[in-house]
Short mmCIF file of C-alpha atoms and ligand atoms in Angstrom, two decimals:
data_model
loop_
_atom_site.label_atom_id
_atom_site.label_comp_id
_atom_site.label_asym_id
_atom_site.label_seq_id
_atom_site.Cartn_x
_atom_site.Cartn_y
_atom_site.Cartn_z
CA MET A 1 0.00 0.00 0.00
CA ASN A 2 1.49 3.33 -0.99
CA GLN A 3 0.98 6.61 0.88
CA LEU A 4 -1.87 7.72 -1.41
CA GLU A 5 -3.77 4.49 -0.76
CA ILE A 6 -3.25 4.81 2.96
CA ASP A 7 -4.50 8.43 2.85
CA THR A 8 -7.54 7.41 0.84
CA LEU A 9 -8.47 4.71 3.30
CA GLU A 10 -8.12 7.13 6.17
CA ILE A 11 -10.44 9.55 4.48
CA LEU A 12 -12.93 6.82 3.76
CA ASP A 13 -12.81 5.78 7.37
CA ARG A 14 -13.69 9.27 8.53
CA ILE A 15 -16.56 10.06 6.19
CA THR A 16 -20.02 10.09 7.68
CA ASP A 17 -21.42 7.76 5.02
CA GLY A 18 -21.14 4.07 5.54
CA PHE A 19 -18.72 2.71 3.00
CA PHE A 20 -17.59 -0.72 1.96
CA SER A 21 -16.13 -2.41 -1.07
CA VAL A 22 -16.40 -5.97 -2.36
CA ASP A 23 -14.35 -7.81 -4.95
CA THR A 24 -15.65 -9.53 -8.06
CA ASN A 25 -16.58 -12.57 -5.93
CA TRP A 26 -18.71 -10.38 -3.62
CA ASN A 27 -16.20 -10.73 -0.76
CA PHE A 28 -15.67 -7.73 1.51
CA THR A 29 -12.35 -5.97 0.86
CA TYR A 30 -12.94 -2.87 2.98
CA ILE A 31 -15.45 -1.63 5.56
CA ASN A 32 -15.25 1.83 7.13
CA SER A 33 -16.10 2.40 10.76
CA LYS A 34 -19.43 4.08 10.00
CA ALA A 35 -20.48 1.04 7.93
CA SER A 36 -19.53 -1.27 10.77
CA GLN A 37 -21.59 0.88 13.10
CA LEU A 38 -24.63 1.04 10.76
CA LEU A 39 -24.57 -2.69 10.09
CA PHE A 40 -23.84 -3.62 13.71
CA ARG A 41 -20.94 -5.84 12.64
CA ASN A 42 -17.20 -5.89 13.39
CA ARG A 43 -15.03 -5.05 10.43
CA GLU A 44 -12.69 -7.92 11.25
CA ASP A 45 -15.56 -10.41 11.15
CA LEU A 46 -16.75 -9.23 7.76
CA PHE A 47 -13.42 -8.82 6.03
CA GLY A 48 -12.94 -11.45 3.30
CA LYS A 49 -16.45 -12.85 3.80
CA ASN A 50 -19.12 -13.06 1.08
CA ILE A 51 -21.67 -10.27 1.36
CA TRP A 52 -24.64 -12.52 0.49
CA SER A 53 -23.77 -15.20 3.04
CA GLU A 54 -23.27 -12.54 5.72
CA PHE A 55 -26.46 -10.68 4.82
CA PRO A 56 -28.68 -13.37 3.30
CA GLU A 57 -31.84 -11.29 3.89
CA ALA A 58 -30.57 -8.73 1.38
CA VAL A 59 -30.80 -11.22 -1.49
CA ASP A 60 -34.56 -10.85 -1.81
CA LEU A 61 -34.39 -7.09 -1.44
CA PRO A 62 -33.37 -4.41 -3.96
CA PHE A 63 -29.73 -4.69 -2.74
CA TYR A 64 -29.02 -7.84 -4.69
CA GLU A 65 -30.76 -6.75 -7.84
CA GLN A 66 -29.19 -3.28 -7.84
CA TYR A 67 -25.62 -4.38 -7.02
CA THR A 68 -25.78 -7.08 -9.67
CA LYS A 69 -27.01 -4.53 -12.15
CA ALA A 70 -24.17 -2.16 -11.27
CA VAL A 71 -21.59 -4.90 -11.79
CA THR A 72 -22.97 -6.55 -14.91
CA GLU A 73 -23.96 -3.34 -16.69
CA GLN A 74 -21.04 -1.34 -15.26
CA VAL A 75 -23.28 1.53 -14.21
CA SER A 76 -23.64 3.35 -10.93
CA VAL A 77 -26.91 2.81 -9.12
CA GLN A 78 -28.80 4.65 -6.44
CA PHE A 79 -31.80 3.40 -4.49
CA ASP A 80 -33.67 3.45 -1.18
CA SER A 81 -34.47 0.23 0.57
CA PHE A 82 -35.79 -0.90 3.90
CA PHE A 83 -33.69 -3.55 5.60
CA PRO A 84 -35.96 -5.40 8.03
CA PRO A 85 -33.29 -7.22 10.13
CA LEU A 86 -32.00 -3.84 11.26
CA ASP A 87 -35.34 -2.05 11.04
CA THR A 88 -33.55 0.59 8.98
CA TRP A 89 -34.08 2.50 5.73
CA PHE A 90 -30.88 2.87 3.71
CA ASP A 91 -30.15 5.34 0.96
CA VAL A 92 -27.54 3.55 -1.17
CA ARG A 93 -25.20 4.53 -4.02
CA ALA A 94 -22.98 1.90 -5.57
CA TYR A 95 -20.18 2.36 -8.11
CA PRO A 96 -18.64 -0.50 -10.11
CA SER A 97 -14.87 -0.73 -10.66
CA ALA A 98 -12.52 -3.23 -12.24
CA ASN A 99 -11.97 -4.77 -8.78
CA GLY A 100 -15.59 -5.08 -7.83
CA LEU A 101 -18.06 -2.64 -6.28
CA SER A 102 -17.84 0.37 -3.92
CA VAL A 103 -20.91 1.16 -1.88
CA TYR A 104 -21.83 4.30 0.06
CA PHE A 105 -24.90 4.28 2.24
CA LEU A 106 -26.79 6.40 4.75
CA ASP A 107 -29.33 5.64 7.42
CA VAL A 108 -32.43 7.61 6.30
CA THR A 109 -34.93 5.91 8.61
CA ILE A 110 -35.95 9.08 10.44
CA LYS A 111 -36.50 11.04 7.26
CA LYS A 112 -38.36 8.15 5.64
CA LYS A 113 -40.61 7.70 8.64
CA ALA A 114 -41.43 11.39 8.69
CA VAL A 115 -42.34 11.33 5.00
CA SER A 116 -44.32 8.15 5.36
CA GLU A 117 -46.20 9.57 8.35
CA GLN A 118 -47.01 12.66 6.39
CA GLN A 119 -48.19 10.53 3.50
CA GLN A 120 -50.37 8.55 5.86
CA HIS A 121 -51.83 11.79 7.21
CA TYR A 122 -52.79 12.82 3.68
CA LYS A 123 -53.95 9.33 2.87
CA SER A 124 -56.32 9.38 5.84
CA LEU A 125 -57.88 12.57 4.53
CA PHE A 126 -58.54 10.63 1.35
CA GLU A 127 -59.42 7.18 2.65
CA GLN A 128 -61.39 8.10 5.76
CA ASN A 129 -63.31 10.93 4.14
CA PRO A 130 -67.08 10.40 4.34
CA ASP A 131 -67.38 12.32 1.08
CA ALA A 132 -66.40 10.69 -2.17
CA VAL A 133 -62.86 11.79 -3.11
CA PHE A 134 -61.15 10.95 -6.39
CA SER A 135 -58.51 12.18 -8.80
CA PHE A 136 -58.28 12.41 -12.58
CA ASP A 137 -55.65 12.94 -15.21
CA LEU A 138 -56.15 15.95 -17.49
CA GLN A 139 -58.40 13.94 -19.81
CA GLY A 140 -60.75 13.07 -16.97
CA ASN A 141 -59.69 9.42 -16.54
CA TYR A 142 -59.88 8.23 -12.94
CA LEU A 143 -56.51 7.80 -11.23
CA SER A 144 -57.76 7.06 -7.73
CA VAL A 145 -61.02 6.81 -5.82
CA ASN A 146 -61.74 6.34 -2.11
CA SER A 147 -64.19 3.86 -0.66
CA ALA A 148 -66.92 6.49 -0.21
CA MET A 149 -66.76 6.96 -3.98
CA GLU A 150 -67.13 3.20 -4.52
CA GLN A 151 -70.25 3.32 -2.36
CA LEU A 152 -71.66 6.45 -3.98
CA LEU A 153 -71.77 5.09 -7.52
CA GLY A 154 -71.51 1.34 -6.97
CA TYR A 155 -68.36 0.68 -9.02
CA THR A 156 -65.18 -0.84 -7.59
CA GLU A 157 -61.89 1.04 -7.63
CA ALA A 158 -60.59 -1.26 -10.37
CA GLU A 159 -63.64 -0.48 -12.52
CA PHE A 160 -63.21 3.28 -12.01
CA LEU A 161 -59.57 3.12 -13.07
CA GLN A 162 -60.65 1.80 -16.49
CA ILE A 163 -62.92 4.75 -17.32
CA SER A 164 -63.34 8.53 -17.33
CA TYR A 165 -66.11 10.48 -15.61
CA LEU A 166 -68.00 11.05 -18.88
CA PRO A 167 -70.17 7.89 -18.91
CA LEU A 168 -71.07 8.50 -15.26
CA VAL A 169 -72.80 11.83 -15.84
CA GLU A 170 -76.45 12.06 -16.82
CA GLU A 171 -76.70 13.02 -20.47
CA ALA A 172 -78.58 16.29 -19.97
CA GLU A 173 -75.87 17.44 -17.53
CA LEU A 174 -72.90 16.32 -19.58
CA GLN A 175 -72.03 19.53 -21.39
CA ARG A 176 -72.23 21.68 -18.28
CA THR A 177 -70.25 19.19 -16.20
CA ARG A 178 -67.59 18.96 -18.88
CA ASN A 179 -67.24 22.75 -18.96
CA HIS A 180 -66.64 22.80 -15.22
CA TYR A 181 -64.13 19.99 -15.50
CA GLU A 182 -62.20 21.76 -18.21
CA LEU A 183 -62.05 24.96 -16.19
CA ALA A 184 -60.67 22.96 -13.26
CA ALA A 185 -58.10 21.36 -15.59
CA ALA A 186 -57.16 24.90 -16.63
CA GLY A 187 -56.41 25.76 -13.01
CA TYR A 188 -59.69 27.17 -11.66
CA THR A 189 -61.41 25.42 -8.76
CA GLN A 190 -65.04 24.64 -9.57
CA HIS A 191 -68.05 24.07 -7.36
CA TYR A 192 -71.28 22.86 -8.93
CA GLU A 193 -74.20 20.46 -8.77
CA THR A 194 -74.83 17.72 -11.29
CA LYS A 195 -76.50 14.35 -11.70
CA ALA A 196 -74.43 11.19 -11.64
CA LEU A 197 -75.46 7.69 -12.68
CA HIS A 198 -75.18 4.84 -10.21
CA LYS A 199 -74.13 1.45 -11.57
CA ASP A 200 -77.69 0.20 -10.95
CA GLY A 201 -79.12 3.02 -13.10
CA ARG A 202 -80.30 5.34 -10.32
CA VAL A 203 -79.75 9.06 -10.76
CA ILE A 204 -77.81 10.58 -7.87
CA HIS A 205 -77.83 14.33 -7.29
CA VAL A 206 -74.31 15.35 -6.30
CA SER A 207 -72.61 18.51 -5.22
CA VAL A 208 -69.10 18.45 -6.69
CA THR A 209 -65.90 20.37 -6.09
CA ASN A 210 -63.14 20.06 -8.71
CA ILE A 211 -59.70 21.25 -7.65
CA PRO A 212 -56.67 21.46 -9.96
CA ILE A 213 -53.70 19.32 -8.86
CA ILE A 214 -50.71 21.61 -9.25
CA VAL A 215 -47.16 20.24 -9.28
CA ASP A 216 -44.27 22.62 -9.94
CA LYS A 217 -46.72 25.34 -10.97
CA GLU A 218 -48.33 23.13 -13.61
CA VAL A 219 -51.76 21.52 -13.56
CA VAL A 220 -51.20 17.77 -13.85
CA GLY A 221 -54.68 16.55 -12.96
CA VAL A 222 -57.89 17.29 -11.09
CA TYR A 223 -59.12 16.30 -7.66
CA GLY A 224 -62.84 15.75 -7.14
CA ILE A 225 -64.95 15.73 -4.00
CA ALA A 226 -68.61 14.75 -4.29
CA LYS A 227 -71.47 14.77 -1.81
CA ASP A 228 -74.76 12.95 -2.29
CA ILE A 229 -77.53 15.56 -2.08
CA THR A 230 -80.38 13.42 -3.44
CA ASP A 231 -82.32 13.45 -0.16
CA HIS A 232 -81.63 17.12 0.33
CA LYS A 233 -83.00 17.83 -3.16
CA ALA A 234 -86.14 15.83 -2.47
CA THR A 235 -86.80 17.69 0.80
CA GLU A 236 -86.17 20.99 -0.91
CA GLN A 237 -88.66 20.07 -3.64
CA GLN A 238 -91.17 18.99 -1.03
CA LEU A 239 -90.77 22.25 0.84
CA ILE A 240 -91.25 24.38 -2.24
CA LYS A 241 -94.33 22.36 -3.08
CA SER A 242 -95.85 22.63 0.36
CA GLU A 243 -95.17 26.36 0.58
CA LYS A 244 -96.77 26.82 -2.78
CA LEU A 245 -99.67 24.71 -1.61
CA SER A 246 -100.36 26.65 1.51
CA ALA A 247 -100.06 30.04 -0.20
CA ILE A 248 -102.36 29.05 -3.03
CA GLY A 249 -104.63 27.23 -0.61
CA GLN A 250 -105.16 30.26 1.57
CA LEU A 251 -105.77 32.57 -1.32
CA SER A 252 -108.20 30.20 -3.01
CA ALA A 253 -110.08 29.62 0.20
CA SER A 254 -110.78 33.30 0.70
CA ILE A 255 -111.88 33.63 -2.90
CA ALA A 256 -114.03 30.52 -2.60
CA HIS A 257 -115.68 31.97 0.45
CA GLU A 258 -116.49 35.18 -1.37
CA ILE A 259 -117.98 33.27 -4.29
CA ARG A 260 -120.25 31.11 -2.18
CA ASN A 261 -122.83 33.71 -1.14
CA PRO A 262 -123.46 35.29 -4.54
CA LEU A 263 -123.62 31.77 -5.91
CA THR A 264 -126.45 30.83 -3.59
CA ALA A 265 -128.43 33.82 -4.79
CA LEU A 266 -127.77 32.96 -8.45
CA LYS A 267 -128.84 29.39 -7.88
CA GLY A 268 -132.07 30.39 -6.21
CA PHE A 269 -133.13 32.87 -8.88
CA LEU A 270 -132.16 30.47 -11.62
CA GLN A 271 -134.59 27.92 -10.22
CA ILE A 272 -137.39 30.46 -10.07
CA MET A 273 -136.76 31.63 -13.62
CA ARG A 274 -136.48 28.09 -14.91
CA SER A 275 -139.92 27.11 -13.60
CA SER A 276 -141.57 29.78 -15.74
CA ALA A 277 -139.27 29.53 -18.78
CA PRO A 278 -140.53 28.61 -22.23
CA SER A 279 -139.71 24.97 -22.98
CA LYS A 280 -137.25 25.73 -25.80
CA GLU A 281 -135.09 27.66 -23.33
CA ILE A 282 -135.06 24.97 -20.65
CA CYS A 283 -131.79 23.53 -22.00
CA TYR A 284 -129.99 26.84 -21.35
CA TYR A 285 -131.11 26.78 -17.75
CA GLU A 286 -129.90 23.20 -17.44
CA ILE A 287 -126.46 24.16 -18.67
CA MET A 288 -126.37 27.11 -16.27
CA ALA A 289 -127.44 24.89 -13.39
CA ASP A 290 -124.72 22.35 -14.30
CA GLU A 291 -122.06 25.02 -14.40
CA ILE A 292 -123.18 26.47 -11.08
CA ALA A 293 -123.02 22.99 -9.58
CA ARG A 294 -119.45 22.73 -10.82
CA ILE A 295 -118.49 26.05 -9.28
CA GLU A 296 -120.04 24.86 -6.04
CA GLN A 297 -118.04 21.64 -6.18
CA ILE A 298 -114.79 23.54 -6.63
CA THR A 299 -115.45 26.07 -3.90
CA GLY A 300 -116.57 23.27 -1.62
CA GLU A 301 -113.37 21.33 -2.10
CA LEU A 302 -111.26 24.43 -1.62
CA LEU A 303 -112.98 25.41 1.57
CA MET A 304 -112.61 21.95 2.98
CA VAL A 305 -108.83 22.13 2.96
CA ALA A 306 -108.10 25.71 3.61
CA LYS A 307 -110.71 26.91 6.04
CA PRO A 308 -109.58 26.35 9.59
CA GLN A 309 -112.14 23.92 10.89
CA VAL A 310 -112.45 22.21 14.20
CA HIS A 311 -111.84 18.55 13.56
CA HIS A 312 -112.63 15.82 15.97
CA PHE A 313 -110.09 13.09 16.27
CA HIS A 314 -111.39 9.73 17.46
CA TYR A 315 -110.26 6.13 17.33
CA GLU A 316 -112.04 4.88 14.24
CA ASN A 317 -112.36 1.63 12.36
CA LEU A 318 -110.72 2.24 8.98
CA LYS A 319 -112.20 -0.90 7.51
CA GLU A 320 -115.70 0.38 8.23
CA ILE A 321 -114.82 3.73 6.70
CA PHE A 322 -113.55 1.97 3.63
CA HIS A 323 -116.69 -0.13 3.46
CA ASP A 324 -118.82 3.07 3.33
CA VAL A 325 -116.64 4.46 0.56
CA ASN A 326 -116.98 1.24 -1.38
CA THR A 327 -120.79 1.37 -1.13
CA LEU A 328 -120.82 5.02 -2.12
CA LEU A 329 -118.77 4.43 -5.25
CA SER A 330 -120.11 1.02 -6.24
CA SER A 331 -122.52 2.35 -8.85
CA GLN A 332 -119.83 4.52 -10.47
CA ALA A 333 -117.51 1.51 -10.49
CA LEU A 334 -120.18 -0.70 -12.00
CA MET A 335 -120.91 1.81 -14.73
CA ASN A 336 -117.24 1.87 -15.66
CA LYS A 337 -116.83 -1.94 -15.51
CA VAL A 338 -114.42 -1.57 -12.62
CA ASN A 339 -114.08 -4.19 -9.86
CA ILE A 340 -112.85 -3.07 -6.49
CA LYS A 341 -111.08 -5.96 -4.74
CA VAL A 342 -110.28 -5.54 -1.08
CA HIS A 343 -107.53 -7.47 0.73
CA SER A 344 -107.57 -6.58 4.39
CA GLU A 345 -105.88 -7.90 7.50
CA GLU A 346 -106.71 -7.31 11.16
CA ILE A 347 -105.87 -3.71 11.97
CA PRO A 348 -106.13 -1.61 15.12
CA LEU A 349 -108.42 1.40 15.46
CA VAL A 350 -106.77 4.53 14.12
CA TYR A 351 -106.85 7.95 15.79
CA CYS A 352 -108.19 10.18 13.02
CA VAL A 353 -110.92 12.46 11.69
CA GLY A 354 -113.17 9.86 10.11
CA HIS A 355 -114.91 11.97 7.50
CA GLN A 356 -111.60 13.37 6.31
CA LEU A 357 -110.08 9.96 5.73
CA LYS A 358 -113.28 9.00 3.97
CA GLN A 359 -112.77 11.98 1.67
CA VAL A 360 -109.21 10.83 0.90
CA LEU A 361 -110.34 7.33 0.03
CA ILE A 362 -113.15 8.68 -2.17
CA ASN A 363 -110.71 10.95 -4.02
CA LEU A 364 -108.24 8.14 -4.60
CA ILE A 365 -110.75 5.48 -5.66
CA LYS A 366 -112.45 7.98 -7.95
CA ASN A 367 -109.15 8.81 -9.61
CA ALA A 368 -108.44 5.10 -9.98
CA ILE A 369 -111.84 4.50 -11.61
CA GLU A 370 -111.37 7.50 -13.89
CA SER A 371 -107.96 6.21 -14.98
CA MET A 372 -109.57 3.07 -16.43
CA PRO A 373 -112.07 4.26 -19.05
CA SER A 374 -112.52 0.73 -20.39
CA GLY A 375 -112.73 -1.00 -17.04
CA GLY A 376 -110.36 -3.14 -14.94
CA ASN A 377 -109.52 -4.01 -11.36
CA ILE A 378 -108.69 -1.85 -8.39
CA HIS A 379 -106.88 -3.68 -5.60
CA VAL A 380 -107.04 -2.19 -2.14
CA PHE A 381 -104.73 -3.58 0.56
CA ILE A 382 -105.24 -2.67 4.21
CA ASP A 383 -102.76 -3.90 6.76
CA LYS A 384 -100.76 -2.87 9.82
CA THR A 385 -96.99 -2.45 9.97
CA ASN A 386 -94.60 -3.37 12.78
CA ASN A 387 -94.35 0.31 13.54
CA ASP A 388 -97.76 1.11 14.98
CA GLU A 389 -98.95 2.27 11.61
CA VAL A 390 -101.70 1.29 9.24
CA ILE A 391 -100.88 0.94 5.58
CA ILE A 392 -103.38 1.41 2.77
CA ILE A 393 -102.44 0.64 -0.81
CA ILE A 394 -104.67 1.49 -3.74
CA GLN A 395 -103.57 -0.01 -6.99
CA ASP A 396 -105.21 0.49 -10.39
CA GLN A 397 -104.59 -0.81 -13.90
CA GLY A 398 -105.25 2.54 -15.54
CA CYS A 399 -103.48 4.95 -17.82
CA GLY A 400 -100.72 5.72 -15.31
CA ILE A 401 -98.86 9.00 -14.93
CA PRO A 402 -95.82 9.90 -17.05
CA GLU A 403 -92.73 10.20 -14.85
CA ASP A 404 -92.12 13.85 -15.65
CA LEU A 405 -95.65 14.77 -14.57
CA LEU A 406 -95.56 12.88 -11.28
CA ASP A 407 -94.31 15.97 -9.44
CA ASN A 408 -97.38 17.93 -10.52
CA ILE A 409 -99.81 15.65 -8.74
CA GLY A 410 -101.13 17.53 -5.74
CA ILE A 411 -100.53 21.00 -7.12
CA PRO A 412 -103.86 22.86 -6.87
CA PHE A 413 -105.81 22.87 -10.14
CA TYR A 414 -103.43 20.49 -11.85
CA THR A 415 -105.71 18.19 -13.81
CA THR A 416 -105.52 16.25 -17.06
CA LYS A 417 -109.28 15.69 -17.15
CA GLN A 418 -111.74 17.71 -19.11
CA LYS A 419 -114.10 18.00 -16.17
CA GLY A 420 -111.49 17.67 -13.44
CA THR A 421 -110.93 20.17 -10.66
CA GLY A 422 -107.34 19.29 -9.87
CA LEU A 423 -108.12 19.59 -6.17
CA GLY A 424 -108.65 15.98 -5.08
CA MET A 425 -105.01 15.05 -4.68
CA MET A 426 -104.12 18.32 -2.97
CA THR A 427 -106.93 17.78 -0.47
CA SER A 428 -105.80 14.22 0.12
CA PHE A 429 -102.14 15.20 0.65
CA LYS A 430 -103.21 17.88 3.12
CA ILE A 431 -105.43 15.56 5.12
CA ILE A 432 -102.83 12.80 5.34
CA GLU A 433 -100.25 15.39 6.39
CA SER A 434 -102.54 16.66 9.15
CA HIS A 435 -102.72 13.07 10.42
CA ALA A 436 -98.89 12.91 10.52
CA GLY A 437 -99.03 10.25 7.85
CA SER A 438 -97.42 9.99 4.44
CA MET A 439 -98.74 9.39 0.95
CA GLU A 440 -96.59 8.19 -1.90
CA ILE A 441 -97.50 7.73 -5.56
CA THR A 442 -95.71 5.42 -7.94
CA SER A 443 -96.91 5.02 -11.46
CA LYS A 444 -96.02 3.56 -14.81
CA GLU A 445 -97.50 5.06 -17.93
CA GLY A 446 -99.85 2.57 -19.57
CA GLU A 447 -99.65 0.10 -16.66
CA GLY A 448 -101.24 1.77 -13.68
CA THR A 449 -100.77 3.69 -10.49
CA VAL A 450 -100.12 2.72 -6.88
CA VAL A 451 -100.90 5.07 -4.02
CA LYS A 452 -99.46 4.06 -0.67
CA ILE A 453 -100.64 5.68 2.56
CA LEU A 454 -99.03 5.21 5.96
CA LEU A 455 -100.96 6.43 8.99
CA PRO A 456 -99.75 6.36 12.57
CA VAL A 457 -102.21 4.55 14.81
CA HIS A 458 -101.79 6.78 17.86
CA PHE A 459 -101.03 10.17 16.44
CA VAL A 460 -101.93 12.85 18.97
CA GLU A 461 -102.34 16.35 17.48
P1 ADP B 1 -108.85 15.57 -10.86
O1 ADP B 1 -109.20 14.14 -10.56
O2 ADP B 1 -110.00 16.49 -10.65
O3 ADP B 1 -108.21 15.76 -12.17
P2 ADP B 1 -106.94 15.20 -8.79
O4 ADP B 1 -106.20 16.13 -7.90
O5 ADP B 1 -107.73 14.14 -8.14
O6 ADP B 1 -107.79 16.07 -9.78
O7 ADP B 1 -105.88 14.51 -9.73
C1 ADP B 1 -104.99 15.32 -10.46
C2 ADP B 1 -104.45 14.59 -11.66
O8 ADP B 1 -103.64 13.53 -11.24
C3 ADP B 1 -105.48 13.92 -12.52
O9 ADP B 1 -106.06 14.82 -13.45
C4 ADP B 1 -104.69 12.82 -13.20
O10 ADP B 1 -103.98 13.32 -14.29
C5 ADP B 1 -103.68 12.45 -12.16
N1 ADP B 1 -104.06 11.24 -11.43
C6 ADP B 1 -104.46 11.15 -10.14
N2 ADP B 1 -104.70 9.88 -9.79
C7 ADP B 1 -104.47 9.12 -10.88
C8 ADP B 1 -104.53 7.71 -11.18
N3 ADP B 1 -104.92 6.80 -10.27
N4 ADP B 1 -104.17 7.30 -12.42
C9 ADP B 1 -103.77 8.21 -13.35
N5 ADP B 1 -103.69 9.54 -13.15
C10 ADP B 1 -104.04 9.99 -11.93
MG1 MG B 2 -109.70 13.41 -8.70
#
């Protein structure tokens, strides 16, 4: 060993990196003191020994692959690897030479742990988030989704990673949604509402935030956060409807009241005039009488809902009430070739205003009869639930209601019938509401309509 070699070794021994060298047979030829310290091994013990028999665990780790690469391809390599026997992360650089391989390495465990902890912090924000969180490339292809997102739309992560957001947006919303996405991809955070499609075909109202992912001042993708607002939307719709109802209801009721008195006078005088009218004019009086009767019907219905009346709640037998309704409407049903089939179970007495519930049942059965101009069956099911409620289902085989018109049912004066008033369903909704019950309509155009009523048995006003 000449002086230069001795100096070099001394320097190597003092550097703060671990350093060792191996010959072409992978036997240790030099180990500095830092390396001995980092590897927890005496230099004397390692000297001349084969690296892979001394550290057999390293064979299955990047060490073996990388060192072999350095030697066979004669290139320097750099890599990070965890070494489980020492519970340590090493940052390694290895340089090939004619005599073998020189390796420098550092213990970077603390730094690695800090980074990994930070990553886990961020990952929790993603994984544990109750809102759906996901990321896209600039074309809108999914790069990652959290489990809330899998739940929201029913696809698995693997399925998402095959597609872009485009097929998951309802067609009518596509253009608008795409505009927002493109603005986000251009660097502007977007907040908007849209309609997404669940795997099972359901439409989900979502509130979405799109945030540009910026790396080194460049947008490289887009983050998305979505919240399911379907229920919220439905409640909002309900609220608007019921506010509209009560405003219109109150106004109509006061008008109806004002119309009633003059109407009585008109009706009376009409009768007197009719009795002395020439016979060729009788038909005019009949038409007038019919029209007055219609005005009376409308004002009557309006007053019934809107005028504050004192109602008497009692425990009543719903089956008896239904029986009365059935008798009342039997001739109309017969005339229209409609059979009313009742399926009823034992039910408790229900705390209610009997004549009001009767009105609801009349309205609903009448609508059902009117929906079947060429006859058919109406099935009525009466049963109790496990929840102290009574359930009434009225099912017809009539014309049904187109889906886009379903929301109109119950709006005052909404009718599709030539002689309809458009007040029956509003009245019924109001009455069921005042009994703390619920009424739900499902319908299929051309197949029929189902009205489901739930009434609490012991509702106390
Ligand atoms: P009206 O019967 O006077 O038209 P309603 O308030 O009772 O007023 O009903 C409003 C509208 O709802 C009806 O005109 C009809 O279009 C629709 N509708 C209600 N019930 C049914 C039903 N069972 N089948 C089909 N359409 C119905
Ligand atoms: Mg009606």
